[in-house]
């Protein structure tokens, strides 16, 4: 189954726009934060290269984008051919549903997988009205439905050692590997919206949205620096017998740093999650002032007694004892839909929780665990 201050705004608009820098082989799209993406424009086509996030120095996928309404140029470099703009898409991840809506591409979504987890209103309405087709489980999609839709492109999330995409790779429909979640920072992940704008013929809209994200993000960073309070934080909780803590170089780890929070795993070098037993988390982060996690066990009231019932060791956590535990109800809140491309929303929540002296209110995602 398948997430500056005003004086610098002019500089940001230059650095983060889709203006290209001249390259001896083509015009390279300037990406300020994303490190896995490389986009080069040529007179008759554009190449998009995605580095393999799990094998340094290797390419995950290379795409060749040609304009849909023009004669296909010859010869073309090696890579998966994609005709742009993409007018009909099948989406396998909820964040892309949210982004399509943000840049005005609701009408491009012909099908979606794992629809039971999607909380984007226009997608739910499209499914109810039959305008968007439910393509089944993202790990085992309904291939016949996808073939019948004849989409221009499928948007999939790659995973390490997944063994490929099974039957999806056997049909004659190109797919785009959406590896933004493996970027090392929240803004790097969000900057992938530029390549999605390129694919959809919505470059200006994507660029404009990203400028808003960056400006808001920098504004909240500056606000955090005004705080006289420094709190520590721990994220997530046990899944079975394992606690998947955010690595120090993960987007969550970097968000905590940008929010000026203390994080016990900040020196960890992983860009993803780190699997630990409860005892290891308790030893290293048991004294964290704030504890936050995502919860999908109930859509209703969630209490300290219910949390303790999940694992009897939780009361040993300082935040549990001092009643400073906060959670996102992902069954009802569009957290996973939004945070990949709107990290400014999540940063603000972190700052509110870490810096009560700033007297900010209106948390977007988190609410306190109840008695």
Coordinates of N, CA, C and O in Angstrom, one line a residue, residues 233-296:
X233 N 11.7 16.2 21.6 CA 10.6 15.5 21.0 C 10.9 14.1 20.6 O 12.1 13.8 20.2
X234 N 10.0 13.2 20.6 CA 10.1 11.9 20.0 C 8.9 11.6 19.2 O 7.8 12.1 19.5
X235 N 9.1 10.9 18.1 CA 8.0 10.7 17.1 C 7.7 9.2 17.0 O 8.5 8.3 17.3
X236 N 6.4 8.9 16.6 CA 5.9 7.6 16.3 C 5.8 6.7 17.6 O 6.0 7.2 18.7
X237 N 5.4 5.5 17.4 CA 5.2 4.5 18.5 C 5.4 3.1 18.0 O 5.8 3.0 16.8
X238 N 5.3 2.2 18.8 CA 5.5 0.8 18.4 C 4.6 0.3 17.3 O 3.4 0.6 17.3
X239 N 5.2 -0.4 16.3 CA 4.4 -1.2 15.3 C 4.7 -2.6 15.6 O 5.8 -3.1 15.3
X240 N 3.8 -3.3 16.2 CA 4.2 -4.7 16.7 C 5.2 -4.5 17.8 O 5.0 -3.9 18.8
X241 N 6.4 -5.1 17.6 CA 7.5 -5.0 18.6 C 8.6 -4.0 18.2 O 9.6 -4.0 18.8
X242 N 8.3 -3.3 17.1 CA 9.4 -2.4 16.6 C 8.9 -0.9 16.6 O 7.8 -0.6 16.2
X243 N 9.8 -0.1 17.0 CA 9.6 1.4 16.9 C 10.4 2.0 15.8 O 11.6 1.9 15.8
X244 N 9.7 2.5 14.8 CA 10.4 3.0 13.6 C 10.6 4.5 13.8 O 9.7 5.3 13.5
X245 N 11.7 4.9 14.4 CA 12.0 6.3 14.7 C 12.5 7.0 13.4 O 13.1 6.3 12.5
X246 N 12.3 8.2 13.3 CA 12.7 9.0 12.1 C 14.3 9.2 12.2 O 14.8 9.6 13.2
X247 N 14.9 8.8 11.1 CA 16.4 9.0 11.1 C 16.8 10.5 11.2 O 16.0 11.3 10.8
X248 N 18.0 10.7 11.6 CA 18.4 12.1 11.8 C 18.5 12.9 10.5 O 18.4 14.1 10.5
X249 N 18.7 12.2 9.4 CA 18.8 12.9 8.1 C 17.5 12.7 7.3 O 17.4 13.0 6.1
X250 N 16.5 12.2 7.9 CA 15.2 12.1 7.2 C 14.5 13.4 7.2 O 14.9 14.4 7.8
X251 N 13.4 13.5 6.4 CA 12.7 14.8 6.3 C 12.1 15.2 7.6 O 12.1 16.4 8.0
X252 N 11.6 14.2 8.4 CA 11.1 14.5 9.7 C 12.2 15.0 10.7 O 12.0 15.9 11.4
X253 N 13.3 14.3 10.6 CA 14.5 14.7 11.4 C 14.9 16.1 11.1 O 15.2 16.9 12.0
X254 N 14.9 16.5 9.8 CA 15.3 17.8 9.4 C 14.2 18.8 9.8 O 14.5 20.0 10.1
X255 N 12.9 18.4 9.7 CA 11.8 19.3 10.2 C 12.0 19.7 11.6 O 11.8 20.8 12.0
X256 N 12.3 18.7 12.5 CA 12.5 18.9 13.9 C 13.6 19.9 14.1 O 13.5 20.9 14.9
X257 N 14.7 19.8 13.4 CA 15.8 20.7 13.5 C 15.4 22.1 13.0 O 15.8 23.1 13.7
X258 N 14.7 22.2 11.9 CA 14.2 23.5 11.5 C 13.3 24.2 12.4 O 13.2 25.4 12.5
X259 N 12.5 23.3 13.2 CA 11.6 23.9 14.2 C 12.3 24.2 15.5 O 11.7 24.6 16.5
X260 N 13.6 24.0 15.5 CA 14.5 24.2 16.7 C 14.0 23.4 17.9 O 13.9 23.8 19.0
X261 N 13.8 22.1 17.6 CA 13.5 21.1 18.6 C 14.7 20.2 18.9 O 15.6 20.0 18.0
X262 N 14.9 19.7 20.1 CA 15.9 18.8 20.4 C 15.4 17.4 20.1 O 14.3 17.0 20.4
X263 N 16.3 16.6 19.4 CA 15.9 15.3 18.9 C 17.0 14.3 19.3 O 18.1 14.5 18.9
X264 N 16.7 13.3 20.0 CA 17.7 12.3 20.5 C 18.4 11.6 19.4 O 19.5 11.2 19.5
X265 N 17.8 11.5 18.2 CA 18.4 10.8 17.1 C 18.9 11.8 16.0 O 19.1 11.4 14.9
X266 N 19.2 13.0 16.4 CA 19.6 14.0 15.4 C 20.9 13.6 14.8 O 21.2 14.0 13.6
X267 N 21.8 12.9 15.5 CA 23.1 12.6 14.9 C 23.1 11.3 14.1 O 24.1 10.9 13.5
X268 N 21.9 10.7 14.0 CA 21.8 9.5 13.2 C 21.9 9.9 11.7 O 21.5 10.9 11.3
X269 N 22.5 9.0 10.9 CA 22.8 9.4 9.5 C 21.8 8.8 8.5 O 21.9 9.0 7.3
X270 N 20.7 8.1 9.0 CA 19.7 7.5 8.1 C 18.8 8.6 7.5 O 18.3 9.5 8.3
X271 N 18.4 8.4 6.2 CA 17.5 9.3 5.6 C 16.1 8.8 5.7 O 15.1 9.5 5.4
X272 N 15.9 7.6 6.2 CA 14.6 7.0 6.4 C 14.4 6.7 7.8 O 14.9 7.3 8.7
X273 N 13.6 5.7 8.1 CA 13.3 5.2 9.5 C 14.3 4.3 10.0 O 15.0 3.6 9.2
X274 N 14.5 4.2 11.3 CA 15.4 3.3 11.9 C 14.6 2.4 12.9 O 13.8 2.9 13.7
X275 N 14.7 1.1 12.7 CA 13.9 0.1 13.5 C 14.6 -0.2 14.8 O 15.7 -0.7 14.8
X276 N 13.9 0.1 15.9 CA 14.5 -0.1 17.2 C 13.5 -0.8 18.1 O 12.3 -0.6 18.0
X277 N 13.9 -1.5 19.1 CA 13.1 -2.1 20.2 C 12.7 -0.9 21.1 O 13.3 0.1 21.2
X278 N 11.6 -1.1 21.9 CA 11.1 -0.1 22.8 C 12.2 0.3 23.8 O 12.4 1.5 24.1
X279 N 13.0 -0.7 24.3 CA 14.0 -0.4 25.3 C 15.0 0.6 24.8 O 15.5 1.5 25.5
X280 N 15.4 0.5 23.5 CA 16.4 1.4 22.9 C 15.9 2.8 22.8 O 16.6 3.8 23.1
X281 N 14.6 2.9 22.5 CA 13.9 4.2 22.4 C 13.8 4.9 23.8 O 14.1 6.0 24.0
X282 N 13.4 4.0 24.7 CA 13.2 4.5 26.1 C 14.6 5.0 26.6 O 14.6 6.1 27.3
X283 N 15.6 4.3 26.4 CA 16.9 4.6 26.9 C 17.4 6.0 26.3 O 18.0 6.8 27.0
X284 N 17.2 6.2 25.0 CA 17.7 7.3 24.3 C 16.8 8.5 24.3 O 17.2 9.7 24.4
X285 N 15.5 8.3 24.3 CA 14.5 9.4 24.1 C 13.4 9.3 25.1 O 12.4 10.0 25.0
X286 N 13.5 8.5 26.2 CA 12.4 8.4 27.1 C 12.1 9.7 27.9 O 11.0 9.9 28.4
X287 N 13.1 10.6 27.9 CA 12.9 11.9 28.7 C 12.4 13.0 27.7 O 12.5 14.2 28.1
X288 N 12.0 12.7 26.5 CA 11.6 13.7 25.6 C 10.4 14.4 26.2 O 9.5 13.8 26.8
X289 N 10.3 15.8 26.0 CA 9.2 16.6 26.6 C 7.9 16.4 25.8 O 6.9 16.4 26.4
X290 N 8.0 16.1 24.5 CA 6.8 16.0 23.7 C 6.9 14.7 22.9 O 7.9 14.3 22.4
X291 N 5.7 14.0 22.8 CA 5.7 12.8 22.1 C 4.5 12.9 21.1 O 3.4 13.3 21.4
X292 N 4.9 12.7 19.8 CA 3.9 12.8 18.7 C 3.9 11.5 17.9 O 4.9 10.9 17.7
X293 N 2.7 11.2 17.4 CA 2.6 10.0 16.5 C 1.4 10.0 15.7 O 0.4 10.8 15.9
X294 N 1.4 9.2 14.6 CA 0.2 9.0 13.8 C -0.6 7.8 14.3 O 0.0 6.8 14.7
X295 N -1.9 7.9 14.3 CA -2.7 6.9 14.8 C -3.9 6.5 13.9 O -4.6 7.4 13.4
X296 N -4.0 5.3 13.6 CA -5.1 4.9 12.7 C -5.9 3.7 13.3 O -6.6 3.0 12.6

